[in-house]
GROMACS .gro file of C-alpha atoms in nm:
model
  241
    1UNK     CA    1  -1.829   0.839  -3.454
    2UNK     CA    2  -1.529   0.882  -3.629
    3UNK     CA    3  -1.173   0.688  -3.628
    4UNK     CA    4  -0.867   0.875  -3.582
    5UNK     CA    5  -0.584   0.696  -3.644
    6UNK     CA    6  -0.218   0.837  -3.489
    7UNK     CA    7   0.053   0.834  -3.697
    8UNK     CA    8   0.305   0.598  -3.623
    9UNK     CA    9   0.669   0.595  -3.462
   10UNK     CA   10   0.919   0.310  -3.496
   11UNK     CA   11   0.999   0.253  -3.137
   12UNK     CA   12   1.200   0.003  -3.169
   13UNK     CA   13   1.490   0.271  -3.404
   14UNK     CA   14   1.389   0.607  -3.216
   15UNK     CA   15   1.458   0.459  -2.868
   16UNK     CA   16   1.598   0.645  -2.602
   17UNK     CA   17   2.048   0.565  -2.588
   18UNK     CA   18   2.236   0.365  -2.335
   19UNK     CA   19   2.460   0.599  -2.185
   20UNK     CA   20   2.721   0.467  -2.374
   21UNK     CA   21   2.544   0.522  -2.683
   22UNK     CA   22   2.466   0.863  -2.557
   23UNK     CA   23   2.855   0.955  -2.552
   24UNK     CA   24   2.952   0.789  -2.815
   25UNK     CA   25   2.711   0.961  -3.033
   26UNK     CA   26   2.818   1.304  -2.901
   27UNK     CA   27   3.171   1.258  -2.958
   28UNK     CA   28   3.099   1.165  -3.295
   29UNK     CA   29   2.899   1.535  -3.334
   30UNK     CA   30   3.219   1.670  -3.124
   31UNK     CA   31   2.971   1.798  -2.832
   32UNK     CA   32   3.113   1.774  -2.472
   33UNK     CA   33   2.969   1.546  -2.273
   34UNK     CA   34   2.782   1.747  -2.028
   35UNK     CA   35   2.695   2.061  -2.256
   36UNK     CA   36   2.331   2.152  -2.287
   37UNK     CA   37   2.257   2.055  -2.614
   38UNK     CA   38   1.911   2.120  -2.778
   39UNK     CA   39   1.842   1.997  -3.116
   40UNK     CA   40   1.536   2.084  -3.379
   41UNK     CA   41   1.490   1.796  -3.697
   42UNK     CA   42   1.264   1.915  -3.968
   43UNK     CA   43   1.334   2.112  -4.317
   44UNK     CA   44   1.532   2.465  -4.284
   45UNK     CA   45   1.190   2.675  -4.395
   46UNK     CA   46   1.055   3.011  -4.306
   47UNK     CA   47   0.742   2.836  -4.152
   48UNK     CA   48   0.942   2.648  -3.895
   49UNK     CA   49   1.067   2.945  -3.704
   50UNK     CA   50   1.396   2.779  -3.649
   51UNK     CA   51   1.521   3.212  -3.658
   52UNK     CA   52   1.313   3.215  -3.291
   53UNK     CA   53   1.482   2.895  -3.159
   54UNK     CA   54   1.861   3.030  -3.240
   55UNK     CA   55   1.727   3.404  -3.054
   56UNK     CA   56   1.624   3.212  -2.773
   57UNK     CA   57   1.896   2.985  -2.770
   58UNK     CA   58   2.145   3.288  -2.799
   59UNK     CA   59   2.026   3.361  -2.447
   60UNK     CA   60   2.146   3.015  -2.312
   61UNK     CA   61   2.469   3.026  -2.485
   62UNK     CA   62   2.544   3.365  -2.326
   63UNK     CA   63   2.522   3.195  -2.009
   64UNK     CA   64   2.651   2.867  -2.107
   65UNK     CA   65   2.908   2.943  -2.347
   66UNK     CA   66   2.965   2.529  -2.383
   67UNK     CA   67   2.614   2.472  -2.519
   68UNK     CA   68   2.490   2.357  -2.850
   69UNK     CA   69   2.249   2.374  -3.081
   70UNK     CA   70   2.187   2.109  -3.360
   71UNK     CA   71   1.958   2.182  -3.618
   72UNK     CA   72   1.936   1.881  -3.838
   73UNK     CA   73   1.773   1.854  -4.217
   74UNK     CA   74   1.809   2.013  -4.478
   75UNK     CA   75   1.594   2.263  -4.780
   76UNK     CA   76   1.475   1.997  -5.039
   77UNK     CA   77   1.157   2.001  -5.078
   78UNK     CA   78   1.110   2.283  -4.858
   79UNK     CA   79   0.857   2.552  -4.964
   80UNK     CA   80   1.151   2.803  -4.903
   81UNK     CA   81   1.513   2.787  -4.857
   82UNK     CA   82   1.580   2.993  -4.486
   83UNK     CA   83   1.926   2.843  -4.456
   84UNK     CA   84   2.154   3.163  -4.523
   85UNK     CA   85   1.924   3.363  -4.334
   86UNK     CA   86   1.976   3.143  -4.030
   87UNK     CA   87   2.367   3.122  -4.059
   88UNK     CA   88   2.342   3.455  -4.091
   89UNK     CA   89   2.146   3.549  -3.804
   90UNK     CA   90   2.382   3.258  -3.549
   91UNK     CA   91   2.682   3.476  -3.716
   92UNK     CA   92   2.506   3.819  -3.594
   93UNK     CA   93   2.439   3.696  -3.288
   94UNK     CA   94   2.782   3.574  -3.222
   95UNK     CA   95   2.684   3.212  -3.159
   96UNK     CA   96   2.791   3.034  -3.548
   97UNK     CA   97   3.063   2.825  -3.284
   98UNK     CA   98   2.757   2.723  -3.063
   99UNK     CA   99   2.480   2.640  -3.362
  100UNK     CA  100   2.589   2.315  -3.607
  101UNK     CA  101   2.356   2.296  -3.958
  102UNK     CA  102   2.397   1.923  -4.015
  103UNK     CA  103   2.174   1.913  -4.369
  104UNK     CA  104   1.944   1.594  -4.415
  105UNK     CA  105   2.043   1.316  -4.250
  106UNK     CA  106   1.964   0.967  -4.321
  107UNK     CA  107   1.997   0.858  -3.878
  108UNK     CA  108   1.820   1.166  -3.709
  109UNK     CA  109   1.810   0.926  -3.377
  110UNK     CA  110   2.219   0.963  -3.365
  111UNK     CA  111   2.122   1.354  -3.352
  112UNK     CA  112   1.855   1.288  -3.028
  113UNK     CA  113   2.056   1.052  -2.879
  114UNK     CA  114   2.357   1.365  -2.858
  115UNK     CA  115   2.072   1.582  -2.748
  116UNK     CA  116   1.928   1.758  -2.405
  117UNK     CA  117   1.613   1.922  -2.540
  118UNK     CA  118   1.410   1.895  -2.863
  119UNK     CA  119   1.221   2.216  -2.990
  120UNK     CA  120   0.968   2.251  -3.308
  121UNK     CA  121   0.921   2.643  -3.238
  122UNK     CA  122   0.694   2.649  -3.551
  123UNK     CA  123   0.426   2.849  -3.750
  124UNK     CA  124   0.228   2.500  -3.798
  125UNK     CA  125   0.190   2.157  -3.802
  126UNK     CA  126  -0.059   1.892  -3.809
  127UNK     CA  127   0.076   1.609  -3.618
  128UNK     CA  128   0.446   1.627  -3.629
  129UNK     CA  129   0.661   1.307  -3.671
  130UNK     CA  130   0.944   1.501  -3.517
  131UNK     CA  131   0.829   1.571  -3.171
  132UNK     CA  132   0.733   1.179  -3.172
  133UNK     CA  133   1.090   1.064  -3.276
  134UNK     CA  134   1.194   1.220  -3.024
  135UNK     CA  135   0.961   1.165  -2.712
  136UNK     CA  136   1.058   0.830  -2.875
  137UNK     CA  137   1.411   0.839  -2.815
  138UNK     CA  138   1.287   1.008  -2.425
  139UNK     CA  139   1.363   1.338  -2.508
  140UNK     CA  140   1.166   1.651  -2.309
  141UNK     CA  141   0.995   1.841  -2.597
  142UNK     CA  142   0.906   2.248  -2.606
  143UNK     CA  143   0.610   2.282  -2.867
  144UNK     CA  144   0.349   2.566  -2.845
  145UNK     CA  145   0.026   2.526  -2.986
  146UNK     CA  146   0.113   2.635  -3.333
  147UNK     CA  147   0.355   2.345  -3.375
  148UNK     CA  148   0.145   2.116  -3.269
  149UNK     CA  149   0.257   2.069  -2.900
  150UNK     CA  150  -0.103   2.042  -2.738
  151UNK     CA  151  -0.167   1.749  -2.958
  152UNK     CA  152   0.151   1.559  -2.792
  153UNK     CA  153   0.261   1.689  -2.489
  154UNK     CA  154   0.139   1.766  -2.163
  155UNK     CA  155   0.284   1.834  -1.854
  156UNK     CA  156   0.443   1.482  -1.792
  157UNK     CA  157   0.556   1.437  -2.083
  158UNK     CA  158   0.746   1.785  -2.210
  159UNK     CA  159   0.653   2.208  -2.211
  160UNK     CA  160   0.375   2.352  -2.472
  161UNK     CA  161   0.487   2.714  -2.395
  162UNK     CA  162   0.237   3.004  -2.509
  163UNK     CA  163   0.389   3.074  -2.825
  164UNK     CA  164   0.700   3.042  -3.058
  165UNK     CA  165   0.836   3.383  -2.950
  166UNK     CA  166   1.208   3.359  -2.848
  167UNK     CA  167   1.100   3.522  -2.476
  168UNK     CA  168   0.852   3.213  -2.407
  169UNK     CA  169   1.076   2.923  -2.560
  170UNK     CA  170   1.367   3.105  -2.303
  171UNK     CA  171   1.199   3.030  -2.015
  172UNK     CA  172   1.105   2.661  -2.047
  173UNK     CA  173   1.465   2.613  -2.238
  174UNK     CA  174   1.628   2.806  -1.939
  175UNK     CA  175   1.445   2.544  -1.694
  176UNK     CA  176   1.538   2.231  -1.866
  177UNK     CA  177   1.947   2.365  -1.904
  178UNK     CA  178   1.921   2.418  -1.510
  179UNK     CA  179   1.717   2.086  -1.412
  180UNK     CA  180   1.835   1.758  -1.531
  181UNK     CA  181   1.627   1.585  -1.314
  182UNK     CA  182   1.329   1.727  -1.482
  183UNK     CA  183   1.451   1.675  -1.844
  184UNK     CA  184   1.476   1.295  -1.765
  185UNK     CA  185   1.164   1.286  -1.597
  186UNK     CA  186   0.983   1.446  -1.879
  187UNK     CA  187   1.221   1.202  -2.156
  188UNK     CA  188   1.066   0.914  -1.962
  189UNK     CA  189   0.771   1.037  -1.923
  190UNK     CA  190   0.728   1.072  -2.316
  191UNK     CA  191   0.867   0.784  -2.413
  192UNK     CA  192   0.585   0.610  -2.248
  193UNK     CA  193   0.374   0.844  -2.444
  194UNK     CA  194   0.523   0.764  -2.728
  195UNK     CA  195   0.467   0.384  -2.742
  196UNK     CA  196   0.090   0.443  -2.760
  197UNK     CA  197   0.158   0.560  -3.126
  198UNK     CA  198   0.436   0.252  -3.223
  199UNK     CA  199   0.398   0.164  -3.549
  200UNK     CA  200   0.275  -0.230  -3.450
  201UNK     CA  201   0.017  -0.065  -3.253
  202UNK     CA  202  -0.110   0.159  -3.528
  203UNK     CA  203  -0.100  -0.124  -3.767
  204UNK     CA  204  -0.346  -0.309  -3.527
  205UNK     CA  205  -0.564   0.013  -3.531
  206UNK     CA  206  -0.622  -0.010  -3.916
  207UNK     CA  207  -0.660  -0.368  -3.893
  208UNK     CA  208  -0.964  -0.316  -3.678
  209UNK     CA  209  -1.081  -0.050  -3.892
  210UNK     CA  210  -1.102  -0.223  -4.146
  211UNK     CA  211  -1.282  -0.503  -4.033
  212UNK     CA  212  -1.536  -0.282  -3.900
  213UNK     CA  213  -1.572  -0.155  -4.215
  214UNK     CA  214  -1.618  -0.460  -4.375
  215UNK     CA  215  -1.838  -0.596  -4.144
  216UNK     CA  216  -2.038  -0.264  -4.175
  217UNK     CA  217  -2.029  -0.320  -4.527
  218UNK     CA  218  -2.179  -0.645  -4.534
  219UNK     CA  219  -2.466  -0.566  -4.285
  220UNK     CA  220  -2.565  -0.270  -4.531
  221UNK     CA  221  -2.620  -0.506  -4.823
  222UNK     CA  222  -2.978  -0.562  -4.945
  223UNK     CA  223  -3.107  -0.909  -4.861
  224UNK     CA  224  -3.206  -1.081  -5.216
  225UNK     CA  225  -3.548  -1.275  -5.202
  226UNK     CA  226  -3.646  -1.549  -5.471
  227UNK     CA  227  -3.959  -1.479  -5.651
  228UNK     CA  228  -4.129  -1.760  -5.861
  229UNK     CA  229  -3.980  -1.842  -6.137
  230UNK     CA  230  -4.109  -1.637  -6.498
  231UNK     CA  231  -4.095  -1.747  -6.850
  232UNK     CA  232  -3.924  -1.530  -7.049
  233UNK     CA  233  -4.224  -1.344  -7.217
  234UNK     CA  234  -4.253  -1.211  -6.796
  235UNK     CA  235  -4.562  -1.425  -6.743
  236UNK     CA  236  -4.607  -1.724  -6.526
  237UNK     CA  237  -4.505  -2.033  -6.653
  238UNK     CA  238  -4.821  -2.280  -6.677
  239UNK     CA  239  -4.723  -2.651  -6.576
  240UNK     CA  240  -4.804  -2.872  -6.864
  241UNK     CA  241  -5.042  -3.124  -6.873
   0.00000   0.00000   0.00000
């Protein structure tokens, strides 16, 4: 059988906020304190479908004029710069007030910590540190199966909605802006999650790993018998008389 070892959070930085920390960390972003706020952390590329999050999240502003949306990190590195195309697409839709581009960041947590809602709407991912930061911090997470989500989440601990299109990231975002009393029973719920993949405990992991392996090593050597000792000519060495 084969080991598959998680990779790991830092539980002890991507925590979930006091409340105090929690307001404090939204003033700083100049959020109000009881706007829906839903945040996405990754690079601003075309394969993280951050253009379906801002259509969906267009909806919930329309309703919600207060509401924000953080999108936090920036194009370096990125296969492909989507950045202007996004601004330009929050500008089209009329919500550029509602939508912040914060760049790359060297604290993400002070951007969950402000936040309602995490989203990774995209293309896809393998495991994604993202969506563990923040069921780390006890954020509810919206994932579909292309980003990932099915790997993560379930339905304790956040929403893996069919797909990434902005009609089925609506409905679970709609749900989660109406019921704060399931966004922190989700956020709970994945923090627990989360702790099964701290980085102590995945350290631990590879330690046993590798001492199976080593041990598994050892066993497989082949045992070395001692044959009667030969002269150097090969033959048998004839004691003398």
């Amino acid at each position: 059988a084969s080991d598959v070892i998680p990779v790991p959070v830092d539980s002890a930085r991507f925590r979930p906020p006091t409340q105090a920390e929690r307001l404090k960390a939204r003033a700083a972003l100049d959020i109000d304190p009881d706007a829906f706020t839903v945040v996405f952390v990754g690079h601003l590329q075309s394969r993280k479908r951050v253009d379906r999050l801002i259509a969906a999240f267009a909806a919930i502003d329309e309703r919600e004029p207060r509401s924000r949306l953080l999108l936090v990190g920036g194009t370096s590195g990125a296969a492909d710069d989507a950045e202007e195309q996004l601004r330009l697409q929050a500008a089209n839709l009329g919500v550029s007030d509602s939508v912040a581009f914060f760049g790359p960041v060297n604290e993400p947590e002070q951007h969950l910590w402000a936040a309602d809602v995490f989203v990774l709407p995209s293309d896809r991912e393998g495991m994604p540190n993202s969506i563990l930061e923040a069921m780390s911090c006890g954020l509810p997470c919206i994932a579909p199966p292309s980003a990932g989500g099915e790997e993560l989440l379930n339905d304790e601990t956040g929403i893996v909605p069919r797909s990434a299109d902005p009609g089925d990231l609506l409905v679970p975002l709609q749900r989660l802006a109406e019921e704060p009393a399931l966004r922190g029973s989700l956020g709970r719920a994945a923090r627990r999650h989360a702790l099964e993949y701290d980085v102590e405990r995945v350290i631990g992991d590879y330690e046993q790993l590798y001492a199976r392996m080593t041990a598994a090593g050892r066993a497989a050597e082949p045992t070395r018998r001692r044959g009667p000792r030969r002269a150097s000519d090969g033959r048998s060495r004839a004691p003398s008389s």
